[in-house]
Short mmCIF file of C-alpha atoms and ligand atoms in Angstrom, two decimals:
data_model
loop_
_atom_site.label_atom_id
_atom_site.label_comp_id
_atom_site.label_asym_id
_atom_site.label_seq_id
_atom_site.Cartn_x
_atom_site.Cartn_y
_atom_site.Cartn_z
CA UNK X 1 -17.63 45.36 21.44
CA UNK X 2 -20.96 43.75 22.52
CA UNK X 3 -21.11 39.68 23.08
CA UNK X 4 -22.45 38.08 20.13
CA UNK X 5 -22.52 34.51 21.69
CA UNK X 6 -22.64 34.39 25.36
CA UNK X 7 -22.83 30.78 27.23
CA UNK X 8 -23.52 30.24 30.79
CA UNK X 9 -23.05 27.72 32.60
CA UNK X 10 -23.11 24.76 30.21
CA UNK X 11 -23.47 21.07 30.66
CA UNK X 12 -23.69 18.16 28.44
CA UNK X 13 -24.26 14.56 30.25
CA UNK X 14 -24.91 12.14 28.04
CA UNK X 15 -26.18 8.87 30.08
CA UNK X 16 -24.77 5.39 29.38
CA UNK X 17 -27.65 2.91 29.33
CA UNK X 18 -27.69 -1.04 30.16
CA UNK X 19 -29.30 -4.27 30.03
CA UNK X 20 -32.42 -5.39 28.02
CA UNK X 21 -34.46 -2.72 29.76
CA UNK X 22 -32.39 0.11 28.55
CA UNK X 23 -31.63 1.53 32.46
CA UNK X 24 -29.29 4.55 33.46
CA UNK X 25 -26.49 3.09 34.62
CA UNK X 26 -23.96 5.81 34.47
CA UNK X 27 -23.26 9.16 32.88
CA UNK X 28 -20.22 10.67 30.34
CA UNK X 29 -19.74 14.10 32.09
CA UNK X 30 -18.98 15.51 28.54
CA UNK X 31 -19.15 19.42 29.46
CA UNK X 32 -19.73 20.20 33.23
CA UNK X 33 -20.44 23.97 33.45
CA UNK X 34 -18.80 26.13 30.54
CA UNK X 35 -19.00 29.57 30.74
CA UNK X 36 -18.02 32.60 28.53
CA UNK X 37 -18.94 35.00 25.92
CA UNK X 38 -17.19 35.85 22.01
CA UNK X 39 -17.92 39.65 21.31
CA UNK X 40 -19.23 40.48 17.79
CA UNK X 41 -16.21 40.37 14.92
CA UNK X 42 -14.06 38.45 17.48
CA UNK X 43 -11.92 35.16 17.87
CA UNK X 44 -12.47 32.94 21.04
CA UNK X 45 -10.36 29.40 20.09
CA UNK X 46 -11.37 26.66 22.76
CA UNK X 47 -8.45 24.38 22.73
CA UNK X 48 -7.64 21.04 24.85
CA UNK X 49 -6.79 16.92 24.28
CA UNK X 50 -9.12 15.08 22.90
CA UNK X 51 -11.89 14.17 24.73
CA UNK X 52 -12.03 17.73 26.91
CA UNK X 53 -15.41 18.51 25.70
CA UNK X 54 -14.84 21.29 23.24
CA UNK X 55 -16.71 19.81 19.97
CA UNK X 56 -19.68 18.89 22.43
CA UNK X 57 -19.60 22.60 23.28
CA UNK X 58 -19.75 23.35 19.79
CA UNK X 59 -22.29 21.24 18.89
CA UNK X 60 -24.50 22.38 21.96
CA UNK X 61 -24.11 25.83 20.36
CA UNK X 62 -26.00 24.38 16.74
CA UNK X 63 -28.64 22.27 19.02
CA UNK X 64 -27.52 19.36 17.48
CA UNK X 65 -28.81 17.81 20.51
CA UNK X 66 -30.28 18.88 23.84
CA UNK X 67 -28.67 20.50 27.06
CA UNK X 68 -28.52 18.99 30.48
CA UNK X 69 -28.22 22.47 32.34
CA UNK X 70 -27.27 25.79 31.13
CA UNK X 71 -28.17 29.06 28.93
CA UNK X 72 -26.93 29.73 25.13
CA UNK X 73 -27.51 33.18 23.99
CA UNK X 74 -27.32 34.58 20.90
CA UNK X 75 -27.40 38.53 20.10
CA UNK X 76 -29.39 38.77 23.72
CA UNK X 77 -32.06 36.13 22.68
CA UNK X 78 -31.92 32.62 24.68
CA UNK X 79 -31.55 30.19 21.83
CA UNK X 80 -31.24 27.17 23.62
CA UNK X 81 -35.05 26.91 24.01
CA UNK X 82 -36.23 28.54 21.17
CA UNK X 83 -38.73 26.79 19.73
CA UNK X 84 -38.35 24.72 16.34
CA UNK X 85 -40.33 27.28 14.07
CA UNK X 86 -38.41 30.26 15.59
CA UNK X 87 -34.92 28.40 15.56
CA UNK X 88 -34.61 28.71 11.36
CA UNK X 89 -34.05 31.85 11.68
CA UNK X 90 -31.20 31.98 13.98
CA UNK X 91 -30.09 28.58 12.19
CA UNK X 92 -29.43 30.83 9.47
CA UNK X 93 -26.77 33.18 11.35
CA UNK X 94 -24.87 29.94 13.08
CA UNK X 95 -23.32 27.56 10.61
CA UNK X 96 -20.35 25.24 11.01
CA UNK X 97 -17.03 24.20 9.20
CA UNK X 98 -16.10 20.86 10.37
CA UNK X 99 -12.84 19.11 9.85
CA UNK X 100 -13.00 16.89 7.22
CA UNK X 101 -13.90 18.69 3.81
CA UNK X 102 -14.67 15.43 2.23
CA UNK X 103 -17.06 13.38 4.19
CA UNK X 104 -18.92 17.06 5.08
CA UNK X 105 -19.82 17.60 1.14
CA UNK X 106 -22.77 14.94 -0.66
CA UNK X 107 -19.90 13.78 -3.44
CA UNK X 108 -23.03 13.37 -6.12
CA UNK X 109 -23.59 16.94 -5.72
CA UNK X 110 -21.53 19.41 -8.04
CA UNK X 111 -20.30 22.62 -5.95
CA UNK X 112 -22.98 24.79 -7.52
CA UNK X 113 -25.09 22.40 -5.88
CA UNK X 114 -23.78 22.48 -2.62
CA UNK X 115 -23.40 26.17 -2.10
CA UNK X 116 -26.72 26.86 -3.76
CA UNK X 117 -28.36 24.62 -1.25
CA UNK X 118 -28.40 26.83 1.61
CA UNK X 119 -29.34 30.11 -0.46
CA UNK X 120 -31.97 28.33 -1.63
CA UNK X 121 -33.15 26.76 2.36
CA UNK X 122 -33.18 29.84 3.66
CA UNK X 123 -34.41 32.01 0.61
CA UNK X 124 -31.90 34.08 -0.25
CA UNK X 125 -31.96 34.40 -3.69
CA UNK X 126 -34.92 35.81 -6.05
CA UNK X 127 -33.71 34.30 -9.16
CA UNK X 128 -31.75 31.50 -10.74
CA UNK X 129 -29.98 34.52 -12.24
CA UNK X 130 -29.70 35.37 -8.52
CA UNK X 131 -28.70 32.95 -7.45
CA UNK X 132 -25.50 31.75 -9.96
CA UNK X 133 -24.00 35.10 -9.15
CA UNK X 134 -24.45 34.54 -5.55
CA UNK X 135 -22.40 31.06 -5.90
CA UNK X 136 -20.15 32.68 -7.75
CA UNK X 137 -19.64 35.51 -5.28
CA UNK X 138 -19.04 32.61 -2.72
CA UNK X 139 -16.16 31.18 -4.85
CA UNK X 140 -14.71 34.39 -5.28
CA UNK X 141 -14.58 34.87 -1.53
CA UNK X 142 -12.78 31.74 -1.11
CA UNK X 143 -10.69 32.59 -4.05
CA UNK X 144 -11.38 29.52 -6.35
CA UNK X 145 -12.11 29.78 -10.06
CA UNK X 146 -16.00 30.53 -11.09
CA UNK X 147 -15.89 28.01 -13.34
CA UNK X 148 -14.71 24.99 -11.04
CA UNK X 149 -18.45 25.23 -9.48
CA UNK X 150 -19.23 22.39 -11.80
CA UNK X 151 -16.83 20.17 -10.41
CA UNK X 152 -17.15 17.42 -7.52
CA UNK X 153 -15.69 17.36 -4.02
CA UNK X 154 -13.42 14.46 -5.48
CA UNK X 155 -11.96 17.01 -7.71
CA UNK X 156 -10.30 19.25 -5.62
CA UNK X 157 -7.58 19.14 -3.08
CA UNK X 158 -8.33 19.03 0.91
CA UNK X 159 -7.47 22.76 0.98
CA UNK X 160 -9.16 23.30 -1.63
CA UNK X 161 -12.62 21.51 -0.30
CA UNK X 162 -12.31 23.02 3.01
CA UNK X 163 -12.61 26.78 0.75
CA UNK X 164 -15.53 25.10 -0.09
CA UNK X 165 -16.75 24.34 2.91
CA UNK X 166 -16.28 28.02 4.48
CA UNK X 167 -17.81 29.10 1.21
CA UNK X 168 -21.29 27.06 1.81
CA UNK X 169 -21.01 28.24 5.71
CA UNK X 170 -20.70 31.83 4.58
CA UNK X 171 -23.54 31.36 2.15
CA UNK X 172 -26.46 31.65 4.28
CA UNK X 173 -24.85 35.30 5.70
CA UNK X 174 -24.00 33.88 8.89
CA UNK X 175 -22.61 36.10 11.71
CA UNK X 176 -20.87 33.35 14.01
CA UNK X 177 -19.03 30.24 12.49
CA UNK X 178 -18.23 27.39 14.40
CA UNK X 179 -14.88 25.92 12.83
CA UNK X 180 -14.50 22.65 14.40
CA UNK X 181 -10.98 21.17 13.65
CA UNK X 182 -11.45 22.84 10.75
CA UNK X 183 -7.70 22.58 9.90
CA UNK X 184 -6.61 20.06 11.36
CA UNK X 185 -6.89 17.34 8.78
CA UNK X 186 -4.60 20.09 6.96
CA UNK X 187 -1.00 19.54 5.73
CA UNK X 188 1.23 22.91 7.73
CA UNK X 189 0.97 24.62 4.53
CA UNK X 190 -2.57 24.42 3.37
CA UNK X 191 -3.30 25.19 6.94
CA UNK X 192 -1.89 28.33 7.26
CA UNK X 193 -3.00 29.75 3.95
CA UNK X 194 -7.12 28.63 5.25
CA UNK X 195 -6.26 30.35 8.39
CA UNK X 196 -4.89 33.18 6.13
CA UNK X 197 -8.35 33.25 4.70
CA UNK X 198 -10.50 32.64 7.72
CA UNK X 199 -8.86 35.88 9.26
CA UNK X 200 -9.17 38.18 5.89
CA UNK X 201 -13.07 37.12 5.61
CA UNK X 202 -13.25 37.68 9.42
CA UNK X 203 -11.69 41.39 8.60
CA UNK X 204 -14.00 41.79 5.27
CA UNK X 205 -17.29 40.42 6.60
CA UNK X 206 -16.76 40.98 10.46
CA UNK X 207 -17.48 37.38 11.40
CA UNK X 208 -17.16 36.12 15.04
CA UNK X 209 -15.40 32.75 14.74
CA UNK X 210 -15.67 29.85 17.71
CA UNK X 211 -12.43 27.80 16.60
CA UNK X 212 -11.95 24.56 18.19
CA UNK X 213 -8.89 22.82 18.03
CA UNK X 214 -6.78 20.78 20.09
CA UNK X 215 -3.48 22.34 19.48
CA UNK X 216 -2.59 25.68 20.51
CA UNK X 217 0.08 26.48 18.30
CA UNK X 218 -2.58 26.05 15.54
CA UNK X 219 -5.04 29.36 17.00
CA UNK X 220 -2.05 31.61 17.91
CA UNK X 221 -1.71 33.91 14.71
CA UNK X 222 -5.89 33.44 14.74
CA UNK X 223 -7.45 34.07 17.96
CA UNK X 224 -8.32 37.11 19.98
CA UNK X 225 -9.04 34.91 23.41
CA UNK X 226 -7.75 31.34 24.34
CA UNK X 227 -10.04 28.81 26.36
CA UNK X 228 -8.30 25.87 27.56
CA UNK X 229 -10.57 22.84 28.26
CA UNK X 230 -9.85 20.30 30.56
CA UNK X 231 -12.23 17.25 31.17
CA UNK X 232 -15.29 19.18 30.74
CA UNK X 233 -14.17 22.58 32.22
CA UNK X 234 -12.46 25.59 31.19
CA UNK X 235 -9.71 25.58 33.31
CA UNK X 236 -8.34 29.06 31.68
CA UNK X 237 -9.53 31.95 29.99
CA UNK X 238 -7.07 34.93 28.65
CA UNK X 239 -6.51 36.71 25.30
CA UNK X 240 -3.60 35.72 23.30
CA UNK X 241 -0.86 37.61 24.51
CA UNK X 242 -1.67 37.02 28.14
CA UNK X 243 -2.01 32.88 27.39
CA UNK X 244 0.99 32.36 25.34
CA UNK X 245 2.95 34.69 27.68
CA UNK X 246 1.55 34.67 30.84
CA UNK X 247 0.10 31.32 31.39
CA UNK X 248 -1.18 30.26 34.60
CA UNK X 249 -2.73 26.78 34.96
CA UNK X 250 0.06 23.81 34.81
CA UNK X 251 -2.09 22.63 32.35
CA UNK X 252 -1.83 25.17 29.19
CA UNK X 253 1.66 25.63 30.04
CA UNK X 254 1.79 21.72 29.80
CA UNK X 255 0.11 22.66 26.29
CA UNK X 256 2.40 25.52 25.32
CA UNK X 257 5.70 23.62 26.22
CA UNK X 258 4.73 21.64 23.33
CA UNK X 259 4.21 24.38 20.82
CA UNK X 260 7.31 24.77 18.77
CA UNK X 261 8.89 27.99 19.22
CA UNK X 262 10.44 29.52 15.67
CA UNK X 263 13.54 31.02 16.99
CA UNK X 264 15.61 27.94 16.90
CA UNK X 265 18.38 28.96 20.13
CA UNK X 266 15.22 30.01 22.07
CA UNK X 267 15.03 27.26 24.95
CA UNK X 268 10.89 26.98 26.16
CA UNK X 269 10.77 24.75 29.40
CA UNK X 270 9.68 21.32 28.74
CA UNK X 271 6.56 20.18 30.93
CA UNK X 272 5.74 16.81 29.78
CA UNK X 273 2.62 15.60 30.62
CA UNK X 274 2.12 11.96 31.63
CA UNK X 275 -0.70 9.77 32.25
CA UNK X 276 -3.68 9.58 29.86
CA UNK X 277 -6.74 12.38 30.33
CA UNK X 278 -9.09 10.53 32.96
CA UNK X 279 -12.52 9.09 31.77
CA UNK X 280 -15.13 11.53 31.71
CA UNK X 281 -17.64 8.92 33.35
CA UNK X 282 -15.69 9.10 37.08
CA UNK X 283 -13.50 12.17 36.96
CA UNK X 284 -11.44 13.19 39.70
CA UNK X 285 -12.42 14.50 43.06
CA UNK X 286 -11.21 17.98 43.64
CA UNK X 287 -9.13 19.44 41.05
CA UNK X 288 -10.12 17.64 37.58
CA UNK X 289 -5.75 17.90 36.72
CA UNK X 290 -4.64 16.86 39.56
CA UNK X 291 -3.94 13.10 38.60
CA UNK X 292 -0.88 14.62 36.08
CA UNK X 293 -0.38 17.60 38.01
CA UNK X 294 3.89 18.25 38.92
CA UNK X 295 2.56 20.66 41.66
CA UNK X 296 -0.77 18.72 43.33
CA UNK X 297 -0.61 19.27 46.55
CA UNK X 298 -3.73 17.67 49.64
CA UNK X 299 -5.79 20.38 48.95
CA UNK X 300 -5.94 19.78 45.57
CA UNK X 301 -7.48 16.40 45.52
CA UNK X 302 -10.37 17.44 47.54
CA UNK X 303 -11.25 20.79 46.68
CA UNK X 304 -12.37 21.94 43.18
CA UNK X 305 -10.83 25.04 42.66
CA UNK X 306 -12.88 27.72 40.43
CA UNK X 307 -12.08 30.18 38.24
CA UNK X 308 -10.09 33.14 39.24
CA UNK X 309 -8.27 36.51 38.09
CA UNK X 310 -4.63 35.47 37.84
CA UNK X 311 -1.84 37.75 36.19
CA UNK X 312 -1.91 41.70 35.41
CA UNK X 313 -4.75 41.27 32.71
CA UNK X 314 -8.18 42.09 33.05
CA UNK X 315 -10.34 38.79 31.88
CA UNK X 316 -7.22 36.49 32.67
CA UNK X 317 -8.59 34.05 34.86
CA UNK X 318 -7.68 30.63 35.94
CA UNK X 319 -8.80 27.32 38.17
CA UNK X 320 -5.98 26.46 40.14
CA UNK X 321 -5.33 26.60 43.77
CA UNK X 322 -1.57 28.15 43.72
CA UNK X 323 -1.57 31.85 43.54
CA UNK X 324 2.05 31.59 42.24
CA UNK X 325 3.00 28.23 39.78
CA UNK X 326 6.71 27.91 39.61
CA UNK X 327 8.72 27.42 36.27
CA UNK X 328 10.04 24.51 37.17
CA UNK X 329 8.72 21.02 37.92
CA UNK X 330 9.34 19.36 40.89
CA UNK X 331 12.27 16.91 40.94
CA UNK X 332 10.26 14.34 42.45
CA UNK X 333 7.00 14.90 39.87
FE1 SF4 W 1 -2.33 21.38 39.94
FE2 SF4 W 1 -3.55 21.72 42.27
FE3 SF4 W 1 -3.49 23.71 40.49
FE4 SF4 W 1 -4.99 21.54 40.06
S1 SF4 W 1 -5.26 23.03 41.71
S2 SF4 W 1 -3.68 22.54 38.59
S3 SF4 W 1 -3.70 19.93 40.91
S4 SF4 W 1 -1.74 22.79 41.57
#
């Protein structure tokens, strides 16, 4: 497989302005150097509390606003600089499902509307003929009924807008969707049948997804690769059998431990974090964790550690000091 998306190095500061003169007076370290790549027909989920940085990651991706520091490739060409006219195109091949259906669709425009919109943007149909069989293709894809393309959003069900709203991101033929809590707003259900589709179009039309979500039971039956984001950082990076079985960091298996697990009589360790996530705007010295970390230690308060190869698998890597984490947390923690 060849990277479709690679990121290097990303940051997103956004500055915090004061007084009648508008002055700097601090900055919201949003995303602080973000690195990693999602190959071509693959699943990376980036998954952490709210307020790690992942959406701001994902918006980064779309431009939605500039970067402070860092590189965004797409297919090999550096897209974070591209100029406007150039941009369209590869506007085109990136599009977005956000997490609420309903305030993401214009409610005065009928569906036929909506997902003939972007066919029409980006030219993609030669005819009005063209194009209805297009839309139509579109609702077929999602599996919703032709006809219901002369409804309004108001007329359907969340589950039923959010087809909708994959349907007018696949419209445009784009390669790499961005779901952003895309099912979160979801009811368990409804959830797992959209995740049900998002992995048969992924299969059909080999499309590289970027999920982002802050709950990791949520991307386990999706995802090829986990990234767990911690207050700006990927703190660590594995594919899915080696994060939900192997984890390193005390952090995703802080995550995990709160994951149901089906098998009723199987017992997962409890690791409960406390403390709220620390502001962005004066994180920690040292490790970013280690104000609700059971196993901080002096070194960890000082020194930042980076990411590592932890584990037997190759492209399991981790930012944590301890080469070893025990299972269980420390009575005094
Ligand atoms: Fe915890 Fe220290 Fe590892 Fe950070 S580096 S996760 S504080 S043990």
């Amino acid at each position: 497989m060849t990277a479709l998306l690679e990121v290097n190095a990303l940051r997103k500061h956004f500055p915090i302005r004061s007084g009648l003169l508008g002055l700097e007076t601090a900055k919201v370290y949003a995303v602080d150097g973000v690195t990693f790549d999602i190959n071509r027909g693959e699943t990376l989920s980036l998954v952490g509390e709210s307020g790690c940085g992942k959406s701001t990651v994902g918006r980064a991706i779309l431009r939605l606003f500039p970067l402070t520091d860092g590189e965004v490739y797409l297919d090999g060409e550096r897209i974070d600089n591209m100029p406007a006219g150039r941009m369209r195109a590869m506007r085109r091949r990136v599009q977005v499902v956000f997490q609420d259906p309903f305030s993401s669709l214009n409610p005065r425009m009928r569906v036929r509307d909506i997902l003939a919109e972007p066919l029409i943007n980006f030219g993609m149909a030669k005819s009005r003929r063209d194009l209805d069989e297009r839309v139509a293709q579109l609702m077929d894809q999602v599996h919703l009924p032709r006809e219901a393309v002369h409804r309004f959003p108001h007329e359907f069900s969340g589950g039923q807008r959010q087809r909708i709203g994959i349907a007018r991101a696949l419209a445009p033929g784009a390669d790499l969707i961005i779901c952003d809590e895309a099912v979160s707003a979801l009811d368990v259900s409804v959830k797992a049948q959209i995740i049900n589709l998002l992995a048969e179009l992924q299969d059909r039309l080999g499309l590289t997804l970027l999920f982002i979500s802050h709950d990791l039971a949520t991307v386990e039956h999706l995802t090829h690769r986990v990234a767990v984001m911690y207050l700006g950082k990927i703190v660590e990076l594995a594919d899915r059998r080696a994060l939900f079985g192997q984890a390193h960091h005390p952090y995703t298996r802080a995550l995990l431990s709160a994951v149901p697990v089906p098998d009723p009589t199987a017992r997962r360790k409890r690791m409960i974090l406390t403390g709220d996530v620390p502001s962005p705007i004066n994180p920690p010295s040292g490790c970013k964790f280690h104000t609700r970390c059971p196993f901080v230690f002096d070194r960890c308060r000082i020194e930042e550690p980076v990411l590592r190869p932890v584990g037997d698998d190759r492209g399991h890597v981790a930012a944590c000091h301890l080469d070893s984490v025990p299972d269980a947390v420390p009575a005094a923690a």
